PDB file of C-alpha atoms in Angstrom:
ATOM      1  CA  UNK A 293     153.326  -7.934 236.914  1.00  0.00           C
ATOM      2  CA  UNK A 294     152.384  -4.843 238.763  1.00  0.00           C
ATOM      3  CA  UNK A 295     149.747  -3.881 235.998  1.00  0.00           C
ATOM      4  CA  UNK A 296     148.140  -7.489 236.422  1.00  0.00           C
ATOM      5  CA  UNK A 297     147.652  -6.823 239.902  1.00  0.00           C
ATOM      6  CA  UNK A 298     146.559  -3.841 240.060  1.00  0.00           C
ATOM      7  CA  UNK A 299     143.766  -5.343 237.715  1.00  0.00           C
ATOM      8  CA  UNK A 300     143.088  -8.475 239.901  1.00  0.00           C
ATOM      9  CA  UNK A 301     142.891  -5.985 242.640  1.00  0.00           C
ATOM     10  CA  UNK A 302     140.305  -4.033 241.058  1.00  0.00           C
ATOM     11  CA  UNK A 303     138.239  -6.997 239.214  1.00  0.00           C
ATOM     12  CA  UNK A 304     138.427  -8.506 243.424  1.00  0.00           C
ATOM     13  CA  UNK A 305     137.192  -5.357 244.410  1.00  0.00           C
ATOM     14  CA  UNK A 306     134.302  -4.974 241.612  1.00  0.00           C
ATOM     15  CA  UNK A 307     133.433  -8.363 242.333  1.00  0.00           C
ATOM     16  CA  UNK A 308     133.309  -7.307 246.434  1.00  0.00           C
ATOM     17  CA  UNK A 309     130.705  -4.404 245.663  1.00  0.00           C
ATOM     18  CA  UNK A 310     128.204  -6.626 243.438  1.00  0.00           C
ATOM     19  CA  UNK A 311     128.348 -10.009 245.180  1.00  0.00           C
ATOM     20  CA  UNK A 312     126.223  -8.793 248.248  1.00  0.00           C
ATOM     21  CA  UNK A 313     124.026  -7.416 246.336  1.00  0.00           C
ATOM     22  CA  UNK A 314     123.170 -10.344 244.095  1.00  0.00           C
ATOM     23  CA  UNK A 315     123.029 -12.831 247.427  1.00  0.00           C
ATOM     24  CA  UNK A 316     120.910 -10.857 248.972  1.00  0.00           C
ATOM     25  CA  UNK A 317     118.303 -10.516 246.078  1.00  0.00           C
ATOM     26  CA  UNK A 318     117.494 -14.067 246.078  1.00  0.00           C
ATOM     27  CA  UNK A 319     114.160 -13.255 246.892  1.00  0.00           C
ATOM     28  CA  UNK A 320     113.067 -10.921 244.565  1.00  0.00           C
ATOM     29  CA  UNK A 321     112.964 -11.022 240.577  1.00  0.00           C
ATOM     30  CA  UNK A 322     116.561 -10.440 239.013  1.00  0.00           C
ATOM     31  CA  UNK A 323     115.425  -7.609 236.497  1.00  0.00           C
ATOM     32  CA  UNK A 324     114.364  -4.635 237.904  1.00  0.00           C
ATOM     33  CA  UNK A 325     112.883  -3.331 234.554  1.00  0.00           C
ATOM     34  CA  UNK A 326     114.230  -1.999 231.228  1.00  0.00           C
ATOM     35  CA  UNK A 327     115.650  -3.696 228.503  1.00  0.00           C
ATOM     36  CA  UNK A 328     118.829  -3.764 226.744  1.00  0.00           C
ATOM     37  CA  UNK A 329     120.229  -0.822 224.402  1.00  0.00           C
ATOM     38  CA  UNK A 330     122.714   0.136 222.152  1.00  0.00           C
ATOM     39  CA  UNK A 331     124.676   3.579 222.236  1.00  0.00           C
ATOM     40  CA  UNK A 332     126.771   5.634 220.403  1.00  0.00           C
ATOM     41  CA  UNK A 333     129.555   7.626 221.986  1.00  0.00           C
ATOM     42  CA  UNK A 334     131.421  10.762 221.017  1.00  0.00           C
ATOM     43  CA  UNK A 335     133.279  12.961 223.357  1.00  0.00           C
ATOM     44  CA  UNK A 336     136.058  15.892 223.594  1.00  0.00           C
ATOM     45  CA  UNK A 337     138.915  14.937 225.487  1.00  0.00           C
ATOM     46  CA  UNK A 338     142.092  16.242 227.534  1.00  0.00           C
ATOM     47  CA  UNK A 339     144.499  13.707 227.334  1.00  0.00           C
ATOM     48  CA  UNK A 340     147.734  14.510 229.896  1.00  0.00           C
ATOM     49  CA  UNK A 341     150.335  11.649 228.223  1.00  0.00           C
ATOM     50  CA  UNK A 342     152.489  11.406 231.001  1.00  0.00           C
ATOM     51  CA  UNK A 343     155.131  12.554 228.357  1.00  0.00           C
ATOM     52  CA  UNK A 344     157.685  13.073 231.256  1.00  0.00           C
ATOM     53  CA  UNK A 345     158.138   9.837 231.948  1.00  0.00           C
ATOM     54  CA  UNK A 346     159.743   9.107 228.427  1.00  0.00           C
ATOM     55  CA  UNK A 347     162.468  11.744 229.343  1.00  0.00           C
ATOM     56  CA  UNK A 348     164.510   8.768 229.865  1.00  0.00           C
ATOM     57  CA  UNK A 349     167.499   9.066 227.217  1.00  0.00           C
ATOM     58  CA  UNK A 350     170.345   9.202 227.671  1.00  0.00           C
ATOM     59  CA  UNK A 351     170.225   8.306 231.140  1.00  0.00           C
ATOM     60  CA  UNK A 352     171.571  10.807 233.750  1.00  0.00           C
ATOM     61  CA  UNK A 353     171.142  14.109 231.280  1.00  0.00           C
ATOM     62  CA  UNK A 354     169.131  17.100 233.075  1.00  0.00           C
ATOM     63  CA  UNK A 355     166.791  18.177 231.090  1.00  0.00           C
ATOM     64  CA  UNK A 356     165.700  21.755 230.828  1.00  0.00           C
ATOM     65  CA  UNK A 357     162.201  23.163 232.256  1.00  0.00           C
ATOM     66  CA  UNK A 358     161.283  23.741 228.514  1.00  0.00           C
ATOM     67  CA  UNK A 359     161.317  19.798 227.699  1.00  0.00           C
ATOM     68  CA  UNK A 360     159.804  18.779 230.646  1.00  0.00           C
ATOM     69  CA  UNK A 361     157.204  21.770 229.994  1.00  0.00           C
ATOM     70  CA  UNK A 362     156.403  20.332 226.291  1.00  0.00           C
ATOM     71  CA  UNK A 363     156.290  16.697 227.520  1.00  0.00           C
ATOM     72  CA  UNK A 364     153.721  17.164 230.265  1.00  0.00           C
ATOM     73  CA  UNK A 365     151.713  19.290 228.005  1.00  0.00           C
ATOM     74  CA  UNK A 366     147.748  18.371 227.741  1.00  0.00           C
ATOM     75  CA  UNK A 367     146.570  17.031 224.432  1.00  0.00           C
ATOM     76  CA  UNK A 368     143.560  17.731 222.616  1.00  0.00           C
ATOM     77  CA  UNK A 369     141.919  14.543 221.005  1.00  0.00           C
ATOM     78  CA  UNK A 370     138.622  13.234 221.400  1.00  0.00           C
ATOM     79  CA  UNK A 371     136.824   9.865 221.925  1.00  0.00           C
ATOM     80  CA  UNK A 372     134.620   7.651 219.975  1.00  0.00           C
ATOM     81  CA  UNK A 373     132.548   4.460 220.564  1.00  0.00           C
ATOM     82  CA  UNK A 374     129.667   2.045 221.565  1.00  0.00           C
ATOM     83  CA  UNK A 375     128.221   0.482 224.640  1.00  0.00           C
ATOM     84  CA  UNK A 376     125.708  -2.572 224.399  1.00  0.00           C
ATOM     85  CA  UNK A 377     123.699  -2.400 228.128  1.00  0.00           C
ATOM     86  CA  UNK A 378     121.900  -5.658 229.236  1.00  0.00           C
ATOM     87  CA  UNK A 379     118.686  -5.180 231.221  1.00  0.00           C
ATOM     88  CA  UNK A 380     118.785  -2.892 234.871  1.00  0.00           C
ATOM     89  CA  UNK A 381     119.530  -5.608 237.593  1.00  0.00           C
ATOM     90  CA  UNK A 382     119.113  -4.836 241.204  1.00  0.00           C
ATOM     91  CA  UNK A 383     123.222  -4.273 241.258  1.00  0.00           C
ATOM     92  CA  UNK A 384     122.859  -1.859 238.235  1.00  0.00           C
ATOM     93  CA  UNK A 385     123.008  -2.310 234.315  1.00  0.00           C
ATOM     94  CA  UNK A 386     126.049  -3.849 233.180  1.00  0.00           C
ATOM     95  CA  UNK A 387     127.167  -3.261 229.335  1.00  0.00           C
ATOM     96  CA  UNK A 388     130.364  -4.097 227.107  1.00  0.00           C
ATOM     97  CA  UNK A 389     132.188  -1.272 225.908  1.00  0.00           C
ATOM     98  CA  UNK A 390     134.005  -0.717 223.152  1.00  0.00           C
ATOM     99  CA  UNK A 391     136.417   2.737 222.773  1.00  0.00           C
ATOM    100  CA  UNK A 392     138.677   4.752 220.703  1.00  0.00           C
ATOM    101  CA  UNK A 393     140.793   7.693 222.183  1.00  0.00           C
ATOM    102  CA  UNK A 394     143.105   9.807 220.241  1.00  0.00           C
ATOM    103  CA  UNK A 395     145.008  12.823 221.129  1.00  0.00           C
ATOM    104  CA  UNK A 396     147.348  15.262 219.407  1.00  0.00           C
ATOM    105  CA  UNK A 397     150.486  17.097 220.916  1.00  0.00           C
ATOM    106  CA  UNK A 398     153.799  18.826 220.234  1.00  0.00           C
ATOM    107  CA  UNK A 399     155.592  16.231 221.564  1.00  0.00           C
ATOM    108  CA  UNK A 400     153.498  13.229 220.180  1.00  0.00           C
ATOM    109  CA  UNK A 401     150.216  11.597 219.384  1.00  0.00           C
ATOM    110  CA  UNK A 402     148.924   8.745 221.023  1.00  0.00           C
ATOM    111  CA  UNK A 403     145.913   6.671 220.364  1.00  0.00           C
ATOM    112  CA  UNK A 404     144.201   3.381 222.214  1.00  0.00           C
ATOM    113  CA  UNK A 405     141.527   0.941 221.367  1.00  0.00           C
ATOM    114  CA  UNK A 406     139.768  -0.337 224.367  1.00  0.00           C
ATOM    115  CA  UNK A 407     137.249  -2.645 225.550  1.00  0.00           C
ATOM    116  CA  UNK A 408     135.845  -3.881 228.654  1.00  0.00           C
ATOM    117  CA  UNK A 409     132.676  -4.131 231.164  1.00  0.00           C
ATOM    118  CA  UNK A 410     131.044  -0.928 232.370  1.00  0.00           C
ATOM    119  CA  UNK A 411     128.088  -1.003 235.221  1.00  0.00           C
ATOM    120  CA  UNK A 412     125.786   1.833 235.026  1.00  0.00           C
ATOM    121  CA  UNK A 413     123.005   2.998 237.601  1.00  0.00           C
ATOM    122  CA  UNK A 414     120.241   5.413 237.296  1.00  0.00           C
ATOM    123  CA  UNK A 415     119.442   8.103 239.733  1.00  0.00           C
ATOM    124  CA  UNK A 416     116.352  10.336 238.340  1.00  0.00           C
ATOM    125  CA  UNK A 417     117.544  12.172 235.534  1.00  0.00           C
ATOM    126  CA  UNK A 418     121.884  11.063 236.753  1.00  0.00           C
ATOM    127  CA  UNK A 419     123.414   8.257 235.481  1.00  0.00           C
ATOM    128  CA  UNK A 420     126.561   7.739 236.483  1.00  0.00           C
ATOM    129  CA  UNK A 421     128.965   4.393 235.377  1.00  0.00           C
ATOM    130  CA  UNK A 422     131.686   2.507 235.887  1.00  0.00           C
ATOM    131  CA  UNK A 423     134.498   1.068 233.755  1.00  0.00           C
ATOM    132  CA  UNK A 424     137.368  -1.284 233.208  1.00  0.00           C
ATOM    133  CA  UNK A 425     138.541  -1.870 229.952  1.00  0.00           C
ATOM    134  CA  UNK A 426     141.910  -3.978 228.091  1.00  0.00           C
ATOM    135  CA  UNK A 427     142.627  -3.170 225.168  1.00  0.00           C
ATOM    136  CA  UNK A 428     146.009  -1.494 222.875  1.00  0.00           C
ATOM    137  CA  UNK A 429     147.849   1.986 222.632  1.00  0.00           C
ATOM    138  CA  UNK A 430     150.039   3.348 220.509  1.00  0.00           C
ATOM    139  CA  UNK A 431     152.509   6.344 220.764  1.00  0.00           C
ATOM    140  CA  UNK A 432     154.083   8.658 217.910  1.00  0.00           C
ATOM    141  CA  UNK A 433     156.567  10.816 218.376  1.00  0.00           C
ATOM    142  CA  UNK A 434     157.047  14.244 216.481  1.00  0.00           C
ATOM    143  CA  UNK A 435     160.035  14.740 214.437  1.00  0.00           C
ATOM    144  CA  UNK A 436     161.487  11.095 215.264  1.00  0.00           C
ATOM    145  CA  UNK A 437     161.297   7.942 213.821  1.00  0.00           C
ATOM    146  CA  UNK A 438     160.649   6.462 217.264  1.00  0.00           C
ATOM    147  CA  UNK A 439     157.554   4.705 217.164  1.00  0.00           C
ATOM    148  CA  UNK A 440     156.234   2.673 220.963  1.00  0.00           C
ATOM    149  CA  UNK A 441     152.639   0.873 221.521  1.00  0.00           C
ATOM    150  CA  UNK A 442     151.473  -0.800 224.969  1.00  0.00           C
ATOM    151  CA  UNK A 443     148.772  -3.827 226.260  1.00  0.00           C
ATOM    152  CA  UNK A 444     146.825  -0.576 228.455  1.00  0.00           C
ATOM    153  CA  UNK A 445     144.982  -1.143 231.111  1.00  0.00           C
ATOM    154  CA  UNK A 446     142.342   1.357 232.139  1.00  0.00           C
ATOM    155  CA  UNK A 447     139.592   2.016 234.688  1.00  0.00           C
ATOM    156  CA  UNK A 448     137.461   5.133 235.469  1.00  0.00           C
ATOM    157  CA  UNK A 449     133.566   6.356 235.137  1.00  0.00           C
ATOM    158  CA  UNK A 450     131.817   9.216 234.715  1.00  0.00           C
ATOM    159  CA  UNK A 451     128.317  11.034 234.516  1.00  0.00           C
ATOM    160  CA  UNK A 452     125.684  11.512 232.444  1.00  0.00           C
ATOM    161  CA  UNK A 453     122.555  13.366 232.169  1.00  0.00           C
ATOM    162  CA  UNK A 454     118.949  12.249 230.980  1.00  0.00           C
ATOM    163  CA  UNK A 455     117.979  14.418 227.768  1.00  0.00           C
ATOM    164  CA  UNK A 456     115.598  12.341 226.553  1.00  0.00           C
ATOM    165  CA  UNK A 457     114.938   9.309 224.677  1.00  0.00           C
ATOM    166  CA  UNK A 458     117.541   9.140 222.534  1.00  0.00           C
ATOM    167  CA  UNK A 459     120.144  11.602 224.021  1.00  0.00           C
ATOM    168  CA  UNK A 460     121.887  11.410 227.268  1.00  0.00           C
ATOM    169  CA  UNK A 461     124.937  14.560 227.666  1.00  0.00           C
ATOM    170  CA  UNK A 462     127.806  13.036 229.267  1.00  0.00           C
ATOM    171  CA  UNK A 463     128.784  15.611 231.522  1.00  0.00           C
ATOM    172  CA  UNK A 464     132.464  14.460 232.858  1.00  0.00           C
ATOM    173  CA  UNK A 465     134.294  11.127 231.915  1.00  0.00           C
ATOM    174  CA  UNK A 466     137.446  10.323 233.520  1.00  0.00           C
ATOM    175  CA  UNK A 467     140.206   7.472 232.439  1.00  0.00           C
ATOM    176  CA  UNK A 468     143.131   6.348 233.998  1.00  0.00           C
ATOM    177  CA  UNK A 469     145.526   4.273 232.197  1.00  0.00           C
ATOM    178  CA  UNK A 470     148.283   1.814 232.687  1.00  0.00           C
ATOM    179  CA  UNK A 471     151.328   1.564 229.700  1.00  0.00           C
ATOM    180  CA  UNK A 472     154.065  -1.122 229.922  1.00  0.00           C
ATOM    181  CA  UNK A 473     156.531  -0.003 226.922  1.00  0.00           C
ATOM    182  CA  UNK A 474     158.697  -2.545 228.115  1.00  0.00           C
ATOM    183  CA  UNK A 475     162.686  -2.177 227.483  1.00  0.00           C
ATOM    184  CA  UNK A 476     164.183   0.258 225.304  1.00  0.00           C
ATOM    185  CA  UNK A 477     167.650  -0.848 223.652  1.00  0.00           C
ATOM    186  CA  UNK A 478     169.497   2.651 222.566  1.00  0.00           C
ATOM    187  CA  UNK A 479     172.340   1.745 220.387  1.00  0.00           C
ATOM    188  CA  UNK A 480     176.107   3.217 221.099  1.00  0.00           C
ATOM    189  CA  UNK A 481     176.297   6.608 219.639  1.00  0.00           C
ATOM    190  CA  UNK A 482     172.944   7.050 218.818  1.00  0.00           C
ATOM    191  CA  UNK A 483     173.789  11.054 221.039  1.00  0.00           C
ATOM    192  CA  UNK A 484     177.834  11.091 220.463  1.00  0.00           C
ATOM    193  CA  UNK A 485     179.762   9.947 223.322  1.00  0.00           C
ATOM    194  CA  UNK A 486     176.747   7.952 224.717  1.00  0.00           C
ATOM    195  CA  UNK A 487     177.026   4.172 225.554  1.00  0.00           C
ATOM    196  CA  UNK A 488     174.247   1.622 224.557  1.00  0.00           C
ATOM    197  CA  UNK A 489     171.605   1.352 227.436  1.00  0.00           C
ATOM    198  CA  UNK A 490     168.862  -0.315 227.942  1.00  0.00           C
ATOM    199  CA  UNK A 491     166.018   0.450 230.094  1.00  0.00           C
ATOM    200  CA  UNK A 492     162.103  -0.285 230.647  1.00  0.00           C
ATOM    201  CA  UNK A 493     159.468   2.582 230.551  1.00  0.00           C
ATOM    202  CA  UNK A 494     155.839   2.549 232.516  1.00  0.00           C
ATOM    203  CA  UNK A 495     153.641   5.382 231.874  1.00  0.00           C
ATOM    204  CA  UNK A 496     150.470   6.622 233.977  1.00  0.00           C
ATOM    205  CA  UNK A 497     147.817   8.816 231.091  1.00  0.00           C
ATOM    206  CA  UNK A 498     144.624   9.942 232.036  1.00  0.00           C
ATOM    207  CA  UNK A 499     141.794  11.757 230.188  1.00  0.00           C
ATOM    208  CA  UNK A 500     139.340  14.221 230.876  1.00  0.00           C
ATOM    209  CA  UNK A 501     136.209  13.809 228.532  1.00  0.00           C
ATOM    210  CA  UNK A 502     132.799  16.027 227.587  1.00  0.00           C
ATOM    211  CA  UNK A 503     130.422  14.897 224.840  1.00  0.00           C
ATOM    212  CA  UNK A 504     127.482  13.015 224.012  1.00  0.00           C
ATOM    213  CA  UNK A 505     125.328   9.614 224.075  1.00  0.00           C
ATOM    214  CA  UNK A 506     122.864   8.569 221.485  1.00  0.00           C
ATOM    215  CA  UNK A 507     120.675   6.083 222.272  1.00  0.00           C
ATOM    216  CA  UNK A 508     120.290   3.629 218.686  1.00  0.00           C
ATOM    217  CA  UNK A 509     117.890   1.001 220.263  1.00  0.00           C
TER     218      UNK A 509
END
């Protein structure tokens, strides 16, 4: 329930920040010029998992600096996708996004497949965006069997710069995610001496991303 309102909160908020806009250009043309496009996506990413938050089990045990350490470590992964952008309105260019994130660690992998609205703006040669995208993660864990995947929520933006026709560098991207994993059921002895337990897990990722966009149409 807390992840749906955070994302009522920010779809109220989104909603605040266009609204005047679009009321008050009743009197002048909707499009301010451009058409739509299509672009392809592909970007480097830091991905910090939040992998201290699933040092959960058993409940009560301290774990030592070198666990946390390899849990919170930064991934390496990368990023691709698509973005279909409508024509440039006077409240920006809004677009459907489509994204896939993966990222590698010691402690595990973790991938999502997103999707969403993004608004985009253009200031001379910047163009920086918007985003809020639904979509699905998943989570492996080295050296277990343990397996864990998530409805994510995420919302961020970034910048990019004009190249040219075709080619816009996207300088900085930056993603915050909400992860429900829900409840965990541990069975009786799974560590000796430990009791069943059950217990629900929330994790807060974000990513850090560099790349490129290539304009198709």
């Amino acid at each position: 329930m807390r992840l749906l309102s955070r994302s009522l909160a920010f779809a109220v908020f989104l909603a605040g920040a266009i609204l005047p806009n679009v009321s008050q250009s009743q009197v002048v043309p909707a499009i301010k010029g451009g058409g739509s496009q299509i672009n392809i996506i592909g970007l480097y990413s830091l991905v910090n998992p939040d992998g201290q938050a699933t040092l959960n089990y058993p409940q009560g045990k301290v774990f030592s600096q070198s666990e946390k350490n390899r849990a919170g470590q930064y991934n390496q992964g990368g990023a691709i996708g698509a973005d279909f952008r409508l024509g440039r309105f006077v409240f920006g260019q809004p677009a459907l996004a489509a994204r896939f994130t993966f990222s590698y660690g010691n402690f595990a992998n973790e991938s999502t497949y997103m999707f969403g609205p993004e608004l985009h703006y253009t200031f001379n040669k910047l163009r920086p965006y918007g985003d809020f995208l639904i979509g699905k993660g998943n989570i492996d864990y080295k050296n277990t069997s343990f397996t864990d995947d998530s409805i994510v929520y995420e919302f961020g933006g970034g910048l990019d710069y004009h190249l040219n026709r075709r080619f816009n560098a996207r300088l900085v991207d930056f993603q915050y995610q909400f992860w429900n994993l829900s409840s965990h059921t541990y069975p009786a002895g799974l560590e000796p001496g430990v009791p069943a337990q059950t217990f629900a897990t929330t994790l807060r990722p974000y990513t850090l991303s560099f790349g490129l966009t290539f304009r198709v149409r």
